[in-house]
């Protein structure tokens, strides 16, 4: 059995430090070559427990994989570096991340402000699970800052922000929301899933917590479900570490590893997603059978200026209405060949769906209902001409 070296060789140039530009950190932060074998890629530490040489003194700080696992740590350090935070935490799903955060921060009697078009799973967790534990909420359109101010209560602890939103691609002003939340003694949480850390870094804009469904762009290949939290505040990091190990909804070693593999190519994938989505949005905006195109990169988008101020580019999600109504929208969804009809988003392959009957079916009949002639695209990284041709033939 090989002993772990007492320290990394002094000359080792890569210590996994969080230095350099975005892609350098995506590829190296938390990912120094493994010290025993020199493996360049962080191994999958598929183990539940770790040998101790002395009672209570694990060799490298790891004793049990719910509390900590080296593969998960690598992912957590990489994500913390990309979001500019002190600490990252990786979970089995985006919802496990949300649940851990809310239980760490909220107590019975507390209130939160939610986006009117919050991700359905977030809304369900708060309205149907946490409501049973004495949590209350008010849902408002976050683009209306006066409405956000009016929704604050003395017991408001969290303002929850998603931007851009799903499926209408509304954009909220993160810095303005941070000021409003902090003025009321609340924290601003930003679900950064749609933008990814490459396009938008909410901590630098004043947010207190960044949340990701890493299932989407961070993982990027539709092959793993995961979630993450990133914070900069040391006390909050400690609270989250305690609640994470206590609740136990952590990412397993393999899931952490395959997510980290996605992280390495995040910047090149996002640039291609953005290139393709821009071309798709422009083509749709000119198409006679298309009504409204929702894409924050279009000059005509109502929140284009806010988006341009806080995002590097405008992302890979596009939605649009079909002029002839619901049945025509359904036909478009069923006629594409390169775009696959399916839920979820953020993978390399293009997806198309009808939110009214698929991802947003549960809000039908409520104030959050989406237009029934709406089609949502997750624009992938295929050749753009194939994507444009596919949509044109589906619309004809
Ligand atoms: C998918 C998604 C989630 C939930 O994440 P899971 O990984 O599916 O649990 C949360 N927020 C947004 C914006 C999402 O798209």
mmCIF file of C-alpha atoms and ligand atoms in Angstrom:
data_model
loop_
_atom_site.group_PDB
_atom_site.id
_atom_site.type_symbol
_atom_site.label_atom_id
_atom_site.label_comp_id
_atom_site.label_asym_id
_atom_site.label_seq_id
_atom_site.Cartn_x
_atom_site.Cartn_y
_atom_site.Cartn_z
ATOM 1 C CA UNK A 1 0.000 0.000 0.000
ATOM 2 C CA UNK A 2 1.296 3.401 -0.974
ATOM 3 C CA UNK A 3 1.395 6.105 1.625
ATOM 4 C CA UNK A 4 -0.051 9.480 0.769
ATOM 5 C CA UNK A 5 2.886 11.899 0.412
ATOM 6 C CA UNK A 6 3.126 14.196 3.419
ATOM 7 C CA UNK A 7 2.858 17.154 1.096
ATOM 8 C CA UNK A 8 2.618 17.774 -2.604
ATOM 9 C CA UNK A 9 6.103 18.135 -4.133
ATOM 10 C CA UNK A 10 7.135 21.756 -3.724
ATOM 11 C CA UNK A 11 7.805 22.070 -7.446
ATOM 12 C CA UNK A 12 4.339 20.848 -8.475
ATOM 13 C CA UNK A 13 3.141 23.606 -10.755
ATOM 14 C CA UNK A 14 -0.535 22.734 -10.513
ATOM 15 C CA UNK A 15 -1.919 22.728 -6.991
ATOM 16 C CA UNK A 16 -5.503 23.054 -8.146
ATOM 17 C CA UNK A 17 -5.437 26.717 -7.257
ATOM 18 C CA UNK A 18 -8.262 28.949 -8.384
ATOM 19 C CA UNK A 19 -6.225 31.259 -10.602
ATOM 20 C CA UNK A 20 -6.500 32.408 -14.201
ATOM 21 C CA UNK A 21 -9.350 33.074 -16.577
ATOM 22 C CA UNK A 22 -12.708 31.319 -16.636
ATOM 23 C CA UNK A 23 -11.737 28.289 -18.713
ATOM 24 C CA UNK A 24 -8.391 27.854 -16.971
ATOM 25 C CA UNK A 25 -10.231 27.685 -13.658
ATOM 26 C CA UNK A 26 -12.949 25.434 -15.114
ATOM 27 C CA UNK A 27 -10.240 22.950 -16.104
ATOM 28 C CA UNK A 28 -7.876 23.304 -13.109
ATOM 29 C CA UNK A 29 -9.590 24.719 -10.001
ATOM 30 C CA UNK A 30 -9.843 21.929 -7.435
ATOM 31 C CA UNK A 31 -8.393 19.556 -10.037
ATOM 32 C CA UNK A 32 -4.668 19.210 -9.364
ATOM 33 C CA UNK A 33 -3.206 15.867 -10.519
ATOM 34 C CA UNK A 34 -3.958 13.188 -7.943
ATOM 35 C CA UNK A 35 -0.903 13.155 -5.600
ATOM 36 C CA UNK A 36 -0.376 9.378 -5.258
ATOM 37 C CA UNK A 37 -0.509 8.270 -8.912
ATOM 38 C CA UNK A 38 -0.337 11.547 -10.819
ATOM 39 C CA UNK A 39 -3.681 10.841 -12.529
ATOM 40 C CA UNK A 40 -4.401 14.008 -14.485
ATOM 41 C CA UNK A 41 -8.153 13.656 -14.134
ATOM 42 C CA UNK A 42 -9.640 13.659 -10.639
ATOM 43 C CA UNK A 43 -10.493 9.974 -9.982
ATOM 44 C CA UNK A 44 -13.946 8.699 -9.071
ATOM 45 C CA UNK A 45 -13.445 8.003 -5.356
ATOM 46 C CA UNK A 46 -16.201 5.399 -5.255
ATOM 47 C CA UNK A 47 -15.919 4.698 -1.545
ATOM 48 C CA UNK A 48 -18.167 5.309 1.439
ATOM 49 C CA UNK A 49 -15.445 5.318 4.099
ATOM 50 C CA UNK A 50 -11.732 6.115 4.541
ATOM 51 C CA UNK A 51 -9.003 4.366 6.558
ATOM 52 C CA UNK A 52 -7.686 6.144 9.636
ATOM 53 C CA UNK A 53 -4.117 5.564 10.895
ATOM 54 C CA UNK A 54 -4.782 7.162 14.269
ATOM 55 C CA UNK A 55 -8.155 7.166 16.022
ATOM 56 C CA UNK A 56 -10.146 10.184 14.851
ATOM 57 C CA UNK A 57 -7.474 11.398 12.418
ATOM 58 C CA UNK A 58 -8.426 10.640 8.831
ATOM 59 C CA UNK A 59 -5.397 10.812 6.504
ATOM 60 C CA UNK A 60 -6.630 13.540 4.219
ATOM 61 C CA UNK A 61 -9.524 14.962 6.207
ATOM 62 C CA UNK A 62 -12.089 12.520 4.765
ATOM 63 C CA UNK A 63 -13.869 10.055 7.071
ATOM 64 C CA UNK A 64 -17.245 9.280 5.442
ATOM 65 C CA UNK A 65 -18.535 10.217 1.990
ATOM 66 C CA UNK A 66 -21.773 11.853 3.107
ATOM 67 C CA UNK A 67 -19.668 14.416 4.979
ATOM 68 C CA UNK A 68 -17.065 14.699 2.227
ATOM 69 C CA UNK A 69 -15.678 12.857 -0.789
ATOM 70 C CA UNK A 70 -12.634 13.945 -2.827
ATOM 71 C CA UNK A 71 -14.408 13.769 -6.201
ATOM 72 C CA UNK A 72 -17.259 15.888 -4.854
ATOM 73 C CA UNK A 73 -14.782 18.326 -3.307
ATOM 74 C CA UNK A 74 -13.127 18.828 -6.694
ATOM 75 C CA UNK A 75 -16.487 19.734 -8.260
ATOM 76 C CA UNK A 76 -17.377 21.992 -5.333
ATOM 77 C CA UNK A 77 -14.063 23.860 -5.540
ATOM 78 C CA UNK A 78 -14.356 24.281 -9.304
ATOM 79 C CA UNK A 79 -17.893 25.667 -9.052
ATOM 80 C CA UNK A 80 -16.945 27.980 -6.166
ATOM 81 C CA UNK A 81 -14.099 29.330 -8.280
ATOM 82 C CA UNK A 82 -16.306 29.890 -11.344
ATOM 83 C CA UNK A 83 -18.970 31.738 -9.337
ATOM 84 C CA UNK A 84 -16.387 33.723 -7.340
ATOM 85 C CA UNK A 85 -17.495 32.291 -3.982
ATOM 86 C CA UNK A 86 -15.694 30.998 -0.905
ATOM 87 C CA UNK A 87 -17.496 27.654 -0.799
ATOM 88 C CA UNK A 88 -19.440 25.335 -3.076
ATOM 89 C CA UNK A 89 -21.704 22.385 -2.229
ATOM 90 C CA UNK A 90 -22.788 19.672 -4.668
ATOM 91 C CA UNK A 91 -26.091 17.800 -4.360
ATOM 92 C CA UNK A 92 -27.947 14.862 -5.879
ATOM 93 C CA UNK A 93 -30.288 17.267 -7.709
ATOM 94 C CA UNK A 94 -31.148 20.930 -8.032
ATOM 95 C CA UNK A 95 -34.131 20.316 -5.758
ATOM 96 C CA UNK A 96 -31.901 18.739 -3.073
ATOM 97 C CA UNK A 97 -29.780 21.914 -3.226
ATOM 98 C CA UNK A 98 -32.901 24.082 -2.862
ATOM 99 C CA UNK A 99 -34.247 22.007 0.019
ATOM 100 C CA UNK A 100 -30.945 22.099 1.923
ATOM 101 C CA UNK A 101 -30.629 25.857 1.451
ATOM 102 C CA UNK A 102 -34.181 26.633 2.562
ATOM 103 C CA UNK A 103 -33.929 24.424 5.639
ATOM 104 C CA UNK A 104 -30.576 25.977 6.563
ATOM 105 C CA UNK A 105 -31.815 29.562 6.270
ATOM 106 C CA UNK A 106 -35.545 29.523 7.111
ATOM 107 C CA UNK A 107 -37.356 28.840 10.378
ATOM 108 C CA UNK A 108 -41.100 28.375 11.012
ATOM 109 C CA UNK A 109 -42.824 31.745 10.645
ATOM 110 C CA UNK A 110 -40.398 33.028 8.005
ATOM 111 C CA UNK A 111 -41.507 34.404 4.652
ATOM 112 C CA UNK A 112 -39.945 34.479 1.200
ATOM 113 C CA UNK A 113 -40.555 36.419 -1.983
ATOM 114 C CA UNK A 114 -40.719 34.226 -5.084
ATOM 115 C CA UNK A 115 -40.779 34.991 -8.813
ATOM 116 C CA UNK A 116 -44.295 34.589 -10.238
ATOM 117 C CA UNK A 117 -42.721 32.394 -12.924
ATOM 118 C CA UNK A 118 -40.419 30.413 -10.614
ATOM 119 C CA UNK A 119 -39.262 26.965 -11.703
ATOM 120 C CA UNK A 120 -42.250 24.671 -11.021
ATOM 121 C CA UNK A 121 -40.309 22.332 -8.742
ATOM 122 C CA UNK A 122 -39.143 25.238 -6.585
ATOM 123 C CA UNK A 123 -42.695 26.516 -6.322
ATOM 124 C CA UNK A 124 -44.000 23.036 -5.440
ATOM 125 C CA UNK A 125 -41.351 22.487 -2.733
ATOM 126 C CA UNK A 126 -42.195 25.802 -1.088
ATOM 127 C CA UNK A 127 -45.972 25.781 -1.523
ATOM 128 C CA UNK A 128 -46.639 22.096 -0.810
ATOM 129 C CA UNK A 129 -43.788 20.854 1.378
ATOM 130 C CA UNK A 130 -42.231 23.747 3.321
ATOM 131 C CA UNK A 131 -45.630 25.432 3.774
ATOM 132 C CA UNK A 132 -46.434 22.491 6.088
ATOM 133 C CA UNK A 133 -43.531 23.624 8.277
ATOM 134 C CA UNK A 134 -44.781 27.175 8.716
ATOM 135 C CA UNK A 135 -43.095 28.905 5.765
ATOM 136 C CA UNK A 136 -45.099 31.528 3.851
ATOM 137 C CA UNK A 137 -44.413 33.183 0.507
ATOM 138 C CA UNK A 138 -45.548 35.891 -1.884
ATOM 139 C CA UNK A 139 -45.114 35.427 -5.648
ATOM 140 C CA UNK A 140 -44.421 38.557 -7.726
ATOM 141 C CA UNK A 141 -43.084 39.491 -11.162
ATOM 142 C CA UNK A 142 -39.434 40.284 -10.334
ATOM 143 C CA UNK A 143 -39.043 42.739 -13.200
ATOM 144 C CA UNK A 144 -41.440 45.012 -11.266
ATOM 145 C CA UNK A 145 -39.185 46.274 -8.448
ATOM 146 C CA UNK A 146 -42.037 48.180 -6.762
ATOM 147 C CA UNK A 147 -44.007 44.943 -6.558
ATOM 148 C CA UNK A 148 -40.982 43.262 -4.958
ATOM 149 C CA UNK A 149 -40.694 46.067 -2.370
ATOM 150 C CA UNK A 150 -44.418 45.822 -1.662
ATOM 151 C CA UNK A 151 -44.154 42.065 -1.100
ATOM 152 C CA UNK A 152 -41.528 42.383 1.666
ATOM 153 C CA UNK A 153 -42.663 41.647 5.220
ATOM 154 C CA UNK A 154 -40.841 42.049 8.545
ATOM 155 C CA UNK A 155 -40.284 38.251 8.530
ATOM 156 C CA UNK A 156 -39.010 38.057 4.920
ATOM 157 C CA UNK A 157 -35.698 36.153 4.998
ATOM 158 C CA UNK A 158 -35.190 35.365 1.314
ATOM 159 C CA UNK A 159 -35.837 37.040 -1.998
ATOM 160 C CA UNK A 160 -35.633 34.273 -4.598
ATOM 161 C CA UNK A 161 -34.579 35.242 -8.100
ATOM 162 C CA UNK A 162 -34.433 33.340 -11.353
ATOM 163 C CA UNK A 163 -33.087 35.105 -14.401
ATOM 164 C CA UNK A 164 -33.654 34.496 -17.262
ATOM 165 C CA UNK A 165 -36.908 32.694 -16.390
ATOM 166 C CA UNK A 166 -38.579 29.640 -17.788
ATOM 167 C CA UNK A 167 -40.232 29.577 -20.333
ATOM 168 C CA UNK A 168 -40.779 33.288 -21.088
ATOM 169 C CA UNK A 169 -37.145 34.399 -20.625
ATOM 170 C CA UNK A 170 -37.963 37.338 -18.345
ATOM 171 C CA UNK A 171 -34.887 39.046 -16.925
ATOM 172 C CA UNK A 172 -34.597 40.447 -13.384
ATOM 173 C CA UNK A 173 -32.077 43.088 -12.256
ATOM 174 C CA UNK A 174 -29.858 41.170 -9.806
ATOM 175 C CA UNK A 175 -28.032 44.205 -8.336
ATOM 176 C CA UNK A 176 -31.309 46.076 -7.733
ATOM 177 C CA UNK A 177 -32.879 43.012 -6.105
ATOM 178 C CA UNK A 178 -29.811 42.581 -3.862
ATOM 179 C CA UNK A 179 -30.211 46.173 -2.620
ATOM 180 C CA UNK A 180 -33.916 45.670 -1.960
ATOM 181 C CA UNK A 181 -33.381 42.358 -0.149
ATOM 182 C CA UNK A 182 -30.515 43.645 1.975
ATOM 183 C CA UNK A 183 -32.449 46.789 2.886
ATOM 184 C CA UNK A 184 -35.100 44.507 4.383
ATOM 185 C CA UNK A 185 -32.610 42.227 6.181
ATOM 186 C CA UNK A 186 -33.240 39.403 3.712
ATOM 187 C CA UNK A 187 -30.848 37.404 1.539
ATOM 188 C CA UNK A 188 -30.926 37.290 -2.251
ATOM 189 C CA UNK A 189 -30.755 33.796 -3.743
ATOM 190 C CA UNK A 190 -30.211 33.554 -7.507
ATOM 191 C CA UNK A 191 -31.070 30.377 -9.396
ATOM 192 C CA UNK A 192 -28.407 30.754 -12.094
ATOM 193 C CA UNK A 193 -29.329 27.575 -13.987
ATOM 194 C CA UNK A 194 -30.398 29.213 -17.267
ATOM 195 C CA UNK A 195 -27.380 31.527 -17.546
ATOM 196 C CA UNK A 196 -24.634 29.252 -16.135
ATOM 197 C CA UNK A 197 -21.623 30.791 -14.352
ATOM 198 C CA UNK A 198 -20.059 31.566 -17.732
ATOM 199 C CA UNK A 199 -22.731 34.084 -18.681
ATOM 200 C CA UNK A 200 -23.640 35.528 -15.286
ATOM 201 C CA UNK A 201 -21.996 35.651 -11.845
ATOM 202 C CA UNK A 202 -24.610 36.778 -9.314
ATOM 203 C CA UNK A 203 -22.311 36.958 -6.246
ATOM 204 C CA UNK A 204 -20.367 39.789 -7.915
ATOM 205 C CA UNK A 205 -23.693 41.597 -8.434
ATOM 206 C CA UNK A 206 -24.556 41.401 -4.718
ATOM 207 C CA UNK A 207 -26.395 38.078 -4.419
ATOM 208 C CA UNK A 208 -25.790 36.006 -1.262
ATOM 209 C CA UNK A 209 -26.352 32.529 -2.686
ATOM 210 C CA UNK A 210 -26.114 31.056 -6.185
ATOM 211 C CA UNK A 211 -28.037 27.882 -6.963
ATOM 212 C CA UNK A 212 -27.646 25.605 -9.989
ATOM 213 C CA UNK A 213 -29.446 22.647 -11.360
ATOM 214 C CA UNK A 214 -26.147 21.245 -12.708
ATOM 215 C CA UNK A 215 -28.377 18.835 -14.643
ATOM 216 C CA UNK A 216 -28.632 21.594 -17.247
ATOM 217 C CA UNK A 217 -25.751 23.647 -18.713
ATOM 218 C CA UNK A 218 -23.092 22.886 -16.064
ATOM 219 C CA UNK A 219 -23.266 19.127 -16.697
ATOM 220 C CA UNK A 220 -24.307 19.929 -20.232
ATOM 221 C CA UNK A 221 -24.796 16.460 -21.749
ATOM 222 C CA UNK A 222 -28.205 15.322 -20.438
ATOM 223 C CA UNK A 223 -26.549 12.409 -18.663
ATOM 224 C CA UNK A 224 -26.695 13.314 -14.970
ATOM 225 C CA UNK A 225 -29.008 14.996 -12.433
ATOM 226 C CA UNK A 226 -27.325 17.287 -9.900
ATOM 227 C CA UNK A 227 -27.432 20.570 -8.051
ATOM 228 C CA UNK A 228 -25.087 23.051 -6.407
ATOM 229 C CA UNK A 229 -24.966 25.992 -4.029
ATOM 230 C CA UNK A 230 -22.199 28.601 -3.954
ATOM 231 C CA UNK A 231 -21.789 31.267 -1.261
ATOM 232 C CA UNK A 232 -19.131 33.757 -0.233
ATOM 233 C CA UNK A 233 -20.170 34.456 3.356
ATOM 234 C CA UNK A 234 -18.172 32.327 5.844
ATOM 235 C CA UNK A 235 -21.008 31.951 8.380
ATOM 236 C CA UNK A 236 -23.480 30.919 5.704
ATOM 237 C CA UNK A 237 -20.910 28.445 4.325
ATOM 238 C CA UNK A 238 -20.636 26.875 7.776
ATOM 239 C CA UNK A 239 -24.428 26.643 8.133
ATOM 240 C CA UNK A 240 -24.671 25.005 4.712
ATOM 241 C CA UNK A 241 -21.862 22.543 5.462
ATOM 242 C CA UNK A 242 -23.675 21.493 8.647
ATOM 243 C CA UNK A 243 -27.084 21.156 6.974
ATOM 244 C CA UNK A 244 -25.627 19.379 3.937
ATOM 245 C CA UNK A 245 -24.046 16.649 6.028
ATOM 246 C CA UNK A 246 -27.091 16.460 8.316
ATOM 247 C CA UNK A 247 -29.675 16.190 5.515
ATOM 248 C CA UNK A 248 -27.424 14.105 3.239
ATOM 249 C CA UNK A 249 -28.755 14.944 -0.240
ATOM 250 C CA UNK A 250 -25.223 15.011 -1.640
ATOM 251 C CA UNK A 251 -23.900 14.190 -5.128
ATOM 252 C CA UNK A 252 -22.427 10.704 -5.409
ATOM 253 C CA UNK A 253 -18.818 10.313 -6.610
ATOM 254 C CA UNK A 254 -19.697 9.259 -10.162
ATOM 255 C CA UNK A 255 -22.265 12.030 -10.584
ATOM 256 C CA UNK A 256 -19.773 14.586 -9.253
ATOM 257 C CA UNK A 257 -17.138 13.266 -11.664
ATOM 258 C CA UNK A 258 -19.272 13.375 -14.796
ATOM 259 C CA UNK A 259 -20.559 16.833 -13.846
ATOM 260 C CA UNK A 260 -16.971 18.030 -13.439
ATOM 261 C CA UNK A 261 -16.193 16.645 -16.892
ATOM 262 C CA UNK A 262 -18.942 18.915 -18.201
ATOM 263 C CA UNK A 263 -17.590 21.929 -16.292
ATOM 264 C CA UNK A 264 -14.296 21.776 -18.202
ATOM 265 C CA UNK A 265 -15.989 22.626 -21.531
ATOM 266 C CA UNK A 266 -18.610 25.028 -20.177
ATOM 267 C CA UNK A 267 -17.248 28.154 -21.859
ATOM 268 C CA UNK A 268 -16.875 26.670 -25.353
ATOM 269 C CA UNK A 269 -20.274 25.005 -25.134
ATOM 270 C CA UNK A 270 -21.993 28.174 -23.915
ATOM 271 C CA UNK A 271 -20.477 30.284 -26.673
ATOM 272 C CA UNK A 272 -21.808 27.832 -29.250
ATOM 273 C CA UNK A 273 -25.233 27.645 -27.517
ATOM 274 C CA UNK A 274 -25.358 31.452 -27.667
ATOM 275 C CA UNK A 275 -24.233 31.645 -31.335
ATOM 276 C CA UNK A 276 -26.895 29.127 -32.349
ATOM 277 C CA UNK A 277 -29.674 30.621 -30.199
ATOM 278 C CA UNK A 278 -28.992 34.113 -31.597
ATOM 279 C CA UNK A 279 -29.303 32.798 -35.159
ATOM 280 C CA UNK A 280 -32.468 30.843 -34.299
ATOM 281 C CA UNK A 281 -34.073 33.849 -32.545
ATOM 282 C CA UNK A 282 -33.303 36.113 -35.512
ATOM 283 C CA UNK A 283 -34.704 33.643 -38.026
ATOM 284 C CA UNK A 284 -37.885 33.136 -35.970
ATOM 285 C CA UNK A 285 -38.369 36.890 -35.501
ATOM 286 C CA UNK A 286 -38.583 37.220 -39.315
ATOM 287 C CA UNK A 287 -40.747 34.162 -39.900
ATOM 288 C CA UNK A 288 -44.333 34.870 -41.021
ATOM 289 C CA UNK A 289 -45.841 32.020 -38.970
ATOM 290 C CA UNK A 290 -44.195 33.149 -35.728
ATOM 291 C CA UNK A 291 -45.815 35.654 -33.331
ATOM 292 C CA UNK A 292 -43.610 36.788 -30.425
ATOM 293 C CA UNK A 293 -40.030 35.575 -29.959
ATOM 294 C CA UNK A 294 -38.748 35.590 -26.367
ATOM 295 C CA UNK A 295 -34.945 35.914 -26.300
ATOM 296 C CA UNK A 296 -33.104 38.459 -24.101
ATOM 297 C CA UNK A 297 -30.528 38.990 -26.858
ATOM 298 C CA UNK A 298 -33.100 40.567 -29.190
ATOM 299 C CA UNK A 299 -33.202 44.395 -29.093
ATOM 300 C CA UNK A 300 -36.991 44.080 -28.929
ATOM 301 C CA UNK A 301 -36.922 42.051 -25.680
ATOM 302 C CA UNK A 302 -38.422 44.218 -22.910
ATOM 303 C CA UNK A 303 -35.477 43.527 -20.557
ATOM 304 C CA UNK A 304 -32.689 43.545 -23.150
ATOM 305 C CA UNK A 305 -30.796 46.411 -21.477
ATOM 306 C CA UNK A 306 -30.814 44.778 -18.031
ATOM 307 C CA UNK A 307 -29.686 41.495 -19.581
ATOM 308 C CA UNK A 308 -26.872 43.214 -21.499
ATOM 309 C CA UNK A 309 -25.719 44.866 -18.260
ATOM 310 C CA UNK A 310 -25.413 41.685 -16.216
ATOM 311 C CA UNK A 311 -24.860 38.845 -18.715
ATOM 312 C CA UNK A 312 -21.865 38.159 -20.936
ATOM 313 C CA UNK A 313 -24.195 36.827 -23.659
ATOM 314 C CA UNK A 314 -27.849 35.783 -23.703
ATOM 315 C CA UNK A 315 -27.914 32.003 -23.410
ATOM 316 C CA UNK A 316 -29.290 29.048 -25.339
ATOM 317 C CA UNK A 317 -33.003 29.189 -24.439
ATOM 318 C CA UNK A 318 -35.536 30.652 -26.888
ATOM 319 C CA UNK A 319 -39.329 30.527 -26.803
ATOM 320 C CA UNK A 320 -41.874 31.731 -29.353
ATOM 321 C CA UNK A 321 -45.568 31.742 -30.113
ATOM 322 C CA UNK A 322 -47.018 30.217 -33.284
ATOM 323 C CA UNK A 323 -49.524 32.521 -35.025
ATOM 324 C CA UNK A 324 -52.124 29.875 -35.792
ATOM 325 C CA UNK A 325 -52.531 28.876 -32.141
ATOM 326 C CA UNK A 326 -52.201 25.844 -29.969
ATOM 327 C CA UNK A 327 -52.687 23.055 -32.494
ATOM 328 C CA UNK A 328 -50.212 24.643 -34.881
ATOM 329 C CA UNK A 329 -47.713 24.938 -31.992
ATOM 330 C CA UNK A 330 -48.179 21.241 -31.189
ATOM 331 C CA UNK A 331 -47.579 20.342 -34.832
ATOM 332 C CA UNK A 332 -44.323 22.298 -34.897
ATOM 333 C CA UNK A 333 -43.147 20.365 -31.811
ATOM 334 C CA UNK A 334 -43.894 17.064 -33.552
ATOM 335 C CA UNK A 335 -42.414 17.904 -36.956
ATOM 336 C CA UNK A 336 -38.780 18.618 -36.082
ATOM 337 C CA UNK A 337 -36.118 16.027 -36.813
ATOM 338 C CA UNK A 338 -32.949 17.499 -35.310
ATOM 339 C CA UNK A 339 -34.697 19.084 -32.323
ATOM 340 C CA UNK A 340 -35.861 16.215 -30.098
ATOM 341 C CA UNK A 341 -39.280 16.553 -28.458
ATOM 342 C CA UNK A 342 -38.531 16.396 -24.757
ATOM 343 C CA UNK A 343 -38.344 18.168 -21.403
ATOM 344 C CA UNK A 344 -35.221 19.529 -19.684
ATOM 345 C CA UNK A 345 -32.617 21.779 -21.263
ATOM 346 C CA UNK A 346 -28.982 22.765 -21.385
ATOM 347 C CA UNK A 347 -27.544 19.692 -23.119
ATOM 348 C CA UNK A 348 -25.506 19.595 -26.321
ATOM 349 C CA UNK A 349 -28.544 18.295 -28.237
ATOM 350 C CA UNK A 350 -31.374 20.629 -29.250
ATOM 351 C CA UNK A 351 -34.748 20.035 -27.597
ATOM 352 C CA UNK A 352 -38.211 21.347 -28.392
ATOM 353 C CA UNK A 353 -41.290 21.248 -26.183
ATOM 354 C CA UNK A 354 -44.777 22.653 -25.592
ATOM 355 C CA UNK A 355 -44.642 24.165 -22.063
ATOM 356 C CA UNK A 356 -48.442 24.312 -21.731
ATOM 357 C CA UNK A 357 -48.814 20.529 -22.013
ATOM 358 C CA UNK A 358 -45.356 19.445 -20.825
ATOM 359 C CA UNK A 359 -43.057 21.310 -18.388
ATOM 360 C CA UNK A 360 -45.744 23.766 -17.257
ATOM 361 C CA UNK A 361 -48.833 21.519 -17.351
ATOM 362 C CA UNK A 362 -49.165 21.701 -13.553
ATOM 363 C CA UNK A 363 -49.737 25.491 -13.612
ATOM 364 C CA UNK A 364 -52.591 25.303 -16.165
ATOM 365 C CA UNK A 365 -55.578 27.278 -14.892
ATOM 366 C CA UNK A 366 -53.458 29.220 -12.352
ATOM 367 C CA UNK A 367 -52.047 32.742 -12.513
ATOM 368 C CA UNK A 368 -48.786 31.160 -13.740
ATOM 369 C CA UNK A 369 -50.362 29.567 -16.802
ATOM 370 C CA UNK A 370 -48.252 29.950 -19.960
ATOM 371 C CA UNK A 371 -49.674 30.765 -23.420
ATOM 372 C CA UNK A 372 -50.948 27.611 -25.158
ATOM 373 C CA UNK A 373 -49.406 28.669 -28.493
ATOM 374 C CA UNK A 374 -45.925 28.827 -26.925
ATOM 375 C CA UNK A 375 -43.038 26.586 -28.033
ATOM 376 C CA UNK A 376 -39.792 26.394 -26.033
ATOM 377 C CA UNK A 377 -36.401 25.535 -27.521
ATOM 378 C CA UNK A 378 -33.225 24.491 -25.782
ATOM 379 C CA UNK A 379 -30.866 25.299 -28.632
ATOM 380 C CA UNK A 380 -27.994 22.821 -28.722
ATOM 381 C CA UNK A 381 -24.534 22.981 -30.252
ATOM 382 C CA UNK A 382 -25.206 21.178 -33.549
ATOM 383 C CA UNK A 383 -24.420 22.888 -36.885
ATOM 384 C CA UNK A 384 -26.572 25.992 -36.976
ATOM 385 C CA UNK A 385 -27.741 25.515 -40.577
ATOM 386 C CA UNK A 386 -29.208 22.135 -39.672
ATOM 387 C CA UNK A 387 -31.095 23.730 -36.772
ATOM 388 C CA UNK A 388 -32.432 26.578 -38.922
ATOM 389 C CA UNK A 389 -33.495 24.220 -41.731
ATOM 390 C CA UNK A 390 -35.186 21.904 -39.239
ATOM 391 C CA UNK A 391 -37.259 24.713 -37.703
ATOM 392 C CA UNK A 392 -38.141 26.177 -41.112
ATOM 393 C CA UNK A 393 -39.471 22.849 -42.396
ATOM 394 C CA UNK A 394 -41.417 22.294 -39.153
ATOM 395 C CA UNK A 395 -43.040 25.724 -39.497
ATOM 396 C CA UNK A 396 -43.890 25.385 -43.206
HETATM 397 C C1 LIG B 1 -34.217 21.881 -13.592
HETATM 398 C C2 LIG B 1 -34.256 23.117 -12.751
HETATM 399 C C3 LIG B 1 -34.268 23.047 -11.346
HETATM 400 C C4 LIG B 1 -34.353 21.740 -10.583
HETATM 401 O O1 LIG B 1 -33.223 20.968 -10.762
HETATM 402 P P1 LIG B 1 -33.183 19.351 -10.766
HETATM 403 O O2 LIG B 1 -31.761 19.071 -11.058
HETATM 404 O O3 LIG B 1 -34.147 18.887 -11.829
HETATM 405 O O4 LIG B 1 -33.616 18.906 -9.406
HETATM 406 C C5 LIG B 1 -34.250 24.239 -10.640
HETATM 407 N N1 LIG B 1 -34.236 25.441 -11.279
HETATM 408 C C6 LIG B 1 -34.250 25.534 -12.621
HETATM 409 C C7 LIG B 1 -34.246 26.877 -13.256
HETATM 410 C C8 LIG B 1 -34.261 24.384 -13.403
HETATM 411 O O5 LIG B 1 -34.284 24.482 -14.737
#
